[in-house]
């Protein structure tokens, strides 16, 4: 069923340009797929699902990559299409076509950004804060996940869904909708999920692997990190902020990899007394990856952009510098000036 074009979403011309760019690949043409640094389920799932679709179209010279350490978090190590992945250092230097997935800005592509100048570049994304980098923009802020955009392009290219493609796109869709809980879980999202499930993929198995399986040490780590959660009811003009932090030493003591910290924000944001929640995760000496969520009163993407990052209204992030408490203080300062809209209810979404 055709959907009306979303305001601010891709136009018919954008879709036609993307289809033409894929169709005009020369025989033996080299394609490079890139997703954002520290990839999540939507970044990896939309990229690999689309990559498998290109394989079905007969594309043979195909690589998928992302900047930073070439480590795929354990929950995603069973994704179909992983054999397409190469470390960024080995990515084709002069591709004939580039596709970017789930990256709102060039900064999320690290050193791989130079590939965008060397070939036609199709950008598939759903961040309202997308900076419109690259040549062909398939950016739909109304889409629940980048995989929604990826599925539409596959359809236009005449690629039928199979179980491998569907599993990738399902992981992406389930991740970004918080397992179909957030506000952007529209009828169209459930219709897409139905198309994916109709291929025979097993949602219970997939969800257990992606969301519900972590090493025992991670559970002990969660206990420690959650026990130092702080509530600041006066922050954000009285809407409240709740936050905690995890250091590299915490990870080392429990023998854990950084990916295990990702679900913590979902526990912290449960606090009823705060609209804004944050988890400050150490990535280096005086460097922290910050996850922020809002229940609707505060546009955390504005806070994130002001602090050098980006994201969505209800889910955003940035790289913080200093001590964890200095990063939290910087957020609190920004919250004092952030747009506050007490009328808007909602739930976080990525
Ligand atoms: P998460 O907290 O799940 O890592 O990220 C939530 C959202 O914030 C993501 O969808 C992403 O768009 C955005 N985000 C997180 N960290 C960064 C960052 O360092 N820079 C930018 N530009 N966006 C980020
Ligand atoms: Mn996404």
Coordinates of C-alpha atoms and ligand atoms in Angstrom, one line a residue:
X1 CA 0.0 0.0 0.0
X2 CA 1.5 3.4 -1.0
X3 CA 2.0 5.8 1.8
X4 CA 1.6 9.5 1.3
X5 CA 4.9 11.3 1.3
X6 CA 5.8 12.5 4.8
X7 CA 6.5 16.2 5.3
X8 CA 10.2 16.8 5.0
X9 CA 10.7 13.2 3.8
X10 CA 12.1 12.1 0.4
X11 CA 10.4 13.3 -2.7
X12 CA 9.6 11.2 -5.8
X13 CA 12.6 12.8 -7.4
X14 CA 14.8 11.7 -4.5
X15 CA 13.6 8.1 -4.8
X16 CA 14.0 8.2 -8.5
X17 CA 17.6 9.5 -8.1
X18 CA 18.5 6.7 -5.6
X19 CA 17.0 4.0 -7.8
X20 CA 18.8 5.4 -10.9
X21 CA 22.1 5.5 -9.0
X22 CA 21.8 1.8 -8.1
X23 CA 20.6 0.8 -11.5
X24 CA 23.3 2.6 -13.3
X25 CA 26.1 0.8 -11.5
X26 CA 28.5 -0.6 -14.1
X27 CA 29.0 -4.4 -14.3
X28 CA 31.5 -5.2 -11.6
X29 CA 30.8 -1.8 -9.9
X30 CA 32.0 -1.4 -6.3
X31 CA 29.6 -0.5 -3.6
X32 CA 30.5 0.7 -0.1
X33 CA 27.9 0.7 2.6
X34 CA 28.7 2.8 5.7
X35 CA 26.8 3.1 9.0
X36 CA 27.5 5.3 12.0
X37 CA 30.3 4.9 14.6
X38 CA 29.4 2.6 17.6
X39 CA 26.6 1.0 15.5
X40 CA 23.3 0.1 17.1
X41 CA 20.7 -2.3 15.8
X42 CA 19.2 0.2 13.3
X43 CA 22.6 1.1 11.9
X44 CA 23.8 -2.5 11.4
X45 CA 20.4 -4.0 10.6
X46 CA 19.4 -1.4 7.9
X47 CA 22.9 -1.5 6.4
X48 CA 23.2 -5.3 6.3
X49 CA 19.6 -5.9 5.2
X50 CA 20.1 -3.5 2.3
X51 CA 23.4 -5.0 1.5
X52 CA 21.9 -8.4 1.3
X53 CA 19.2 -6.9 -1.0
X54 CA 22.0 -5.6 -3.3
X55 CA 23.5 -9.1 -3.4
X56 CA 20.1 -10.4 -4.6
X57 CA 20.3 -7.8 -7.4
X58 CA 23.6 -9.4 -8.5
X59 CA 26.0 -6.8 -7.0
X60 CA 29.2 -8.7 -6.3
X61 CA 31.7 -6.1 -5.2
X62 CA 30.1 -5.0 -2.0
X63 CA 31.5 -4.0 1.4
X64 CA 29.8 -2.8 4.6
X65 CA 31.8 -0.9 7.2
X66 CA 31.7 1.6 10.1
X67 CA 34.3 3.9 11.6
X68 CA 36.1 3.2 14.8
X69 CA 37.0 -0.2 16.3
X70 CA 35.7 -2.9 14.0
X71 CA 34.0 -4.7 16.8
X72 CA 30.4 -5.9 16.4
X73 CA 28.6 -6.0 19.8
X74 CA 27.8 -9.5 20.8
X75 CA 24.0 -9.3 20.4
X76 CA 24.5 -8.5 16.7
X77 CA 27.0 -11.2 15.9
X78 CA 24.3 -13.6 14.6
X79 CA 22.9 -11.0 12.1
X80 CA 22.7 -12.3 8.5
X81 CA 25.0 -10.5 6.1
X82 CA 27.9 -10.0 8.6
X83 CA 30.3 -11.5 6.1
X84 CA 29.9 -8.2 4.1
X85 CA 31.6 -6.3 7.0
X86 CA 35.2 -5.1 6.7
X87 CA 37.2 -3.0 9.1
X88 CA 37.1 0.7 8.1
X89 CA 40.9 0.6 7.4
X90 CA 40.2 -2.0 4.6
X91 CA 37.2 -0.3 3.1
X92 CA 37.3 0.3 -0.7
X93 CA 39.0 3.6 -1.3
X94 CA 37.3 4.5 -4.6
X95 CA 33.8 3.0 -4.7
X96 CA 31.4 3.5 -7.6
X97 CA 28.5 4.1 -5.2
X98 CA 28.3 4.9 -1.5
X99 CA 25.2 4.4 0.8
X100 CA 25.1 5.7 4.4
X101 CA 22.8 4.4 7.0
X102 CA 21.4 6.0 10.2
X103 CA 24.1 8.8 10.3
X104 CA 22.7 12.2 11.0
X105 CA 25.9 14.0 10.2
X106 CA 29.3 13.4 8.6
X107 CA 30.9 13.5 12.0
X108 CA 29.3 10.1 12.7
X109 CA 31.2 8.6 9.7
X110 CA 34.7 9.3 11.0
X111 CA 37.5 9.0 8.4
X112 CA 35.1 7.2 6.0
X113 CA 33.6 10.6 5.1
X114 CA 36.1 11.0 2.3
X115 CA 34.4 8.3 0.3
X116 CA 31.4 10.6 -0.1
X117 CA 33.4 12.9 -2.4
X118 CA 34.5 10.0 -4.6
X119 CA 31.2 8.5 -5.8
X120 CA 27.4 9.2 -5.9
X121 CA 26.3 8.9 -2.2
X122 CA 22.8 7.9 -1.1
X123 CA 22.0 8.9 2.5
X124 CA 19.3 6.8 4.2
X125 CA 18.3 8.2 7.6
X126 CA 15.5 9.3 9.8
X127 CA 17.0 11.9 12.1
X128 CA 15.3 15.3 12.0
X129 CA 18.8 16.8 12.8
X130 CA 20.2 15.2 9.6
X131 CA 22.6 17.8 8.1
X132 CA 21.7 16.9 4.5
X133 CA 25.3 15.8 3.7
X134 CA 25.9 13.6 0.6
X135 CA 24.2 13.8 -2.8
X136 CA 21.0 11.9 -2.7
X137 CA 18.9 12.3 0.4
X138 CA 16.5 9.6 1.6
X139 CA 16.0 11.2 4.9
X140 CA 12.5 10.7 6.5
X141 CA 12.1 12.2 10.0
X142 CA 8.7 10.5 10.2
X143 CA 10.2 7.1 9.8
X144 CA 10.6 5.0 13.0
X145 CA 13.9 3.6 11.9
X146 CA 16.4 3.9 9.0
X147 CA 15.3 0.3 8.1
X148 CA 11.9 1.7 7.2
X149 CA 13.6 3.8 4.5
X150 CA 15.8 0.9 3.5
X151 CA 12.8 -1.4 3.0
X152 CA 11.1 1.3 0.8
X153 CA 14.2 1.5 -1.4
X154 CA 14.5 -2.3 -1.7
X155 CA 10.8 -2.4 -2.8
X156 CA 11.4 0.3 -5.4
X157 CA 14.4 -1.7 -6.6
X158 CA 12.2 -4.8 -6.9
X159 CA 14.0 -6.8 -4.3
X160 CA 11.6 -9.2 -2.5
X161 CA 12.0 -9.8 1.2
X162 CA 13.6 -13.1 2.3
X163 CA 14.3 -14.3 5.8
X164 CA 17.9 -13.0 5.9
X165 CA 16.9 -9.5 4.8
X166 CA 13.8 -9.5 7.0
X167 CA 15.8 -10.5 10.1
X168 CA 18.2 -7.5 9.6
X169 CA 15.4 -5.1 9.0
X170 CA 13.4 -6.5 12.0
X171 CA 16.3 -6.1 14.4
X172 CA 16.6 -2.5 13.2
X173 CA 12.9 -1.7 13.6
X174 CA 12.6 -3.4 17.0
X175 CA 15.6 -1.6 18.3
X176 CA 14.6 1.9 17.3
X177 CA 11.0 1.5 18.4
X178 CA 12.0 0.1 21.8
X179 CA 10.3 -3.2 20.8
X180 CA 7.3 -1.4 19.4
X181 CA 6.6 0.7 22.5
X182 CA 7.5 4.3 21.4
X183 CA 5.2 6.9 19.9
X184 CA 6.4 6.4 16.4
X185 CA 5.1 2.9 16.4
X186 CA 2.5 3.7 13.8
X187 CA 0.1 1.3 11.9
X188 CA 2.7 1.5 9.1
X189 CA 5.4 0.2 11.5
X190 CA 3.2 -2.8 12.4
X191 CA 2.4 -3.4 8.8
X192 CA 6.2 -3.4 8.0
X193 CA 6.7 -5.8 11.0
X194 CA 4.0 -8.0 9.6
X195 CA 5.7 -8.2 6.2
X196 CA 9.0 -9.1 7.8
X197 CA 7.4 -11.7 10.1
X198 CA 5.6 -13.2 7.1
X199 CA 9.0 -14.4 5.8
X200 CA 9.1 -16.8 8.7
X201 CA 11.6 -15.1 11.0
X202 CA 11.3 -15.9 14.7
X203 CA 10.7 -12.8 16.8
X204 CA 11.1 -14.5 20.2
X205 CA 14.5 -15.9 19.3
X206 CA 15.6 -12.6 17.8
X207 CA 14.4 -10.5 20.7
X208 CA 16.0 -12.8 23.3
X209 CA 19.4 -12.5 21.5
X210 CA 19.2 -8.8 20.9
X211 CA 17.6 -7.5 24.1
X212 CA 17.5 -10.2 26.7
X213 CA 20.9 -11.9 26.7
X214 CA 23.8 -10.4 28.5
X215 CA 26.8 -11.9 30.4
X216 CA 26.3 -12.5 34.1
X217 CA 29.0 -10.0 34.9
X218 CA 26.9 -7.3 33.2
X219 CA 24.1 -7.9 35.7
X220 CA 26.4 -7.2 38.6
X221 CA 27.8 -4.1 36.8
X222 CA 24.2 -2.9 36.3
X223 CA 23.6 -3.2 40.1
X224 CA 26.6 -1.0 40.8
X225 CA 26.0 1.6 38.2
X226 CA 22.2 1.9 39.0
X227 CA 23.0 2.2 42.7
X228 CA 24.8 5.5 42.0
X229 CA 21.9 7.0 40.1
X230 CA 21.2 10.6 41.2
X231 CA 17.9 12.5 41.0
X232 CA 17.9 16.3 40.6
X233 CA 14.3 17.4 40.8
X234 CA 15.1 21.1 40.3
X235 CA 16.8 20.5 36.9
X236 CA 15.1 21.5 33.6
X237 CA 13.0 24.1 35.2
X238 CA 11.6 21.6 37.8
X239 CA 10.9 18.8 35.3
X240 CA 13.8 17.0 36.8
X241 CA 16.8 15.1 35.7
X242 CA 18.0 11.6 36.7
X243 CA 21.5 10.4 35.8
X244 CA 24.3 8.0 36.4
X245 CA 27.7 7.2 35.0
X246 CA 29.8 4.1 34.2
X247 CA 33.6 4.2 34.0
X248 CA 36.0 2.1 32.0
X249 CA 37.2 0.8 35.4
X250 CA 33.7 -0.4 36.1
X251 CA 33.7 -2.3 32.9
X252 CA 37.2 -3.8 33.6
X253 CA 36.3 -4.9 37.1
X254 CA 33.3 -6.8 35.8
X255 CA 35.1 -8.0 32.6
X256 CA 32.6 -6.3 30.3
X257 CA 32.6 -4.7 26.9
X258 CA 31.1 -1.2 26.5
X259 CA 28.0 -2.5 24.6
X260 CA 26.5 -3.9 27.8
X261 CA 26.0 -0.3 29.0
X262 CA 23.4 0.5 26.3
X263 CA 20.3 -0.8 28.0
X264 CA 21.0 1.1 31.2
X265 CA 19.3 4.2 30.0
X266 CA 16.0 2.3 29.8
X267 CA 16.3 1.5 33.5
X268 CA 17.3 5.1 34.5
X269 CA 14.5 6.7 32.5
X270 CA 11.9 4.8 34.5
X271 CA 12.3 7.3 37.3
X272 CA 8.9 9.0 37.5
X273 CA 10.3 12.1 39.2
X274 CA 12.4 13.2 36.2
X275 CA 11.5 14.2 32.6
X276 CA 15.2 14.0 31.5
X277 CA 17.4 11.0 32.0
X278 CA 21.1 10.5 31.2
X279 CA 23.7 7.8 31.2
X280 CA 27.3 9.1 31.0
X281 CA 29.6 6.3 29.7
X282 CA 33.4 6.7 29.8
X283 CA 35.1 6.2 26.5
X284 CA 38.5 7.6 27.3
X285 CA 40.5 9.8 29.7
X286 CA 38.1 12.6 30.4
X287 CA 35.8 11.5 27.4
X288 CA 32.3 10.2 27.7
X289 CA 29.5 9.0 25.4
X290 CA 26.3 10.5 26.7
X291 CA 22.8 9.0 26.2
X292 CA 19.9 11.3 27.0
X293 CA 16.1 10.7 27.0
X294 CA 13.1 12.9 27.6
X295 CA 9.5 12.1 28.4
X296 CA 8.4 15.0 26.3
X297 CA 8.8 18.3 28.3
X298 CA 12.4 18.8 27.0
X299 CA 13.7 18.6 23.5
X300 CA 17.0 16.7 24.3
X301 CA 18.2 16.9 20.7
X302 CA 18.6 20.7 21.3
X303 CA 20.7 20.0 24.4
X304 CA 22.8 17.5 22.5
X305 CA 23.3 19.8 19.5
X306 CA 24.4 22.6 21.9
X307 CA 26.9 20.2 23.4
X308 CA 28.3 19.0 20.0
X309 CA 26.0 16.0 19.3
X310 CA 22.6 15.3 17.9
X311 CA 19.7 13.0 17.8
X312 CA 15.9 13.1 18.1
X313 CA 13.6 15.2 20.3
X314 CA 13.1 12.4 22.9
X315 CA 16.5 10.6 22.4
X316 CA 19.8 12.2 21.8
X317 CA 23.5 12.0 22.6
X318 CA 26.9 13.7 22.5
X319 CA 30.5 13.3 23.4
X320 CA 31.2 14.9 26.8
X321 CA 34.6 16.0 28.1
X322 CA 35.9 16.3 31.7
X323 CA 34.8 14.3 34.7
X324 CA 31.4 12.6 34.7
X325 CA 30.1 15.2 37.2
X326 CA 31.3 18.0 34.9
X327 CA 29.5 16.5 32.0
X328 CA 26.3 16.2 34.1
X329 CA 26.8 19.9 35.1
X330 CA 27.1 20.9 31.5
X331 CA 23.8 19.1 30.7
X332 CA 22.1 20.7 33.6
X333 CA 23.3 24.2 32.4
X334 CA 21.9 23.5 28.9
X335 CA 18.6 22.2 30.3
X336 CA 18.1 25.6 32.0
X337 CA 18.0 27.2 28.6
X338 CA 16.4 24.3 26.6
X339 CA 13.1 24.5 25.0
X340 CA 10.6 23.2 27.6
X341 CA 7.2 22.1 26.4
X342 CA 5.1 20.8 29.3
X343 CA 2.2 20.2 27.0
X344 CA 3.9 17.4 25.0
X345 CA 3.6 13.9 26.4
X346 CA 5.7 11.2 24.9
X347 CA 8.2 8.5 25.2
X348 CA 11.8 8.2 24.2
X349 CA 12.6 7.0 20.8
X350 CA 15.8 6.4 18.8
Ligands
LIG1 P1 21.8 6.5 22.2 O1 21.6 7.1 23.5 O2 20.9 5.3 21.9 O3 23.3 6.1 21.9 O4 21.5 7.5 21.1 C1 20.3 8.1 20.9 C2 20.3 9.0 19.7 O5 21.1 10.1 19.9 C3 20.8 8.2 18.5 O6 19.7 7.9 17.7 C4 21.7 9.2 17.8 O7 20.9 9.8 16.8 C5 22.0 10.3 18.8 N1 23.4 10.3 19.3 C6 23.9 9.6 20.3 N2 25.2 10.0 20.5 C7 25.5 10.9 19.5 C8 26.7 11.7 19.2 O8 27.7 11.5 19.8 N3 26.5 12.5 18.2 C9 25.4 12.7 17.5 N4 25.4 13.6 16.5 N5 24.3 12.0 17.8 C10 24.3 11.1 18.8
LIG2 MN1 18.0 4.9 13.9

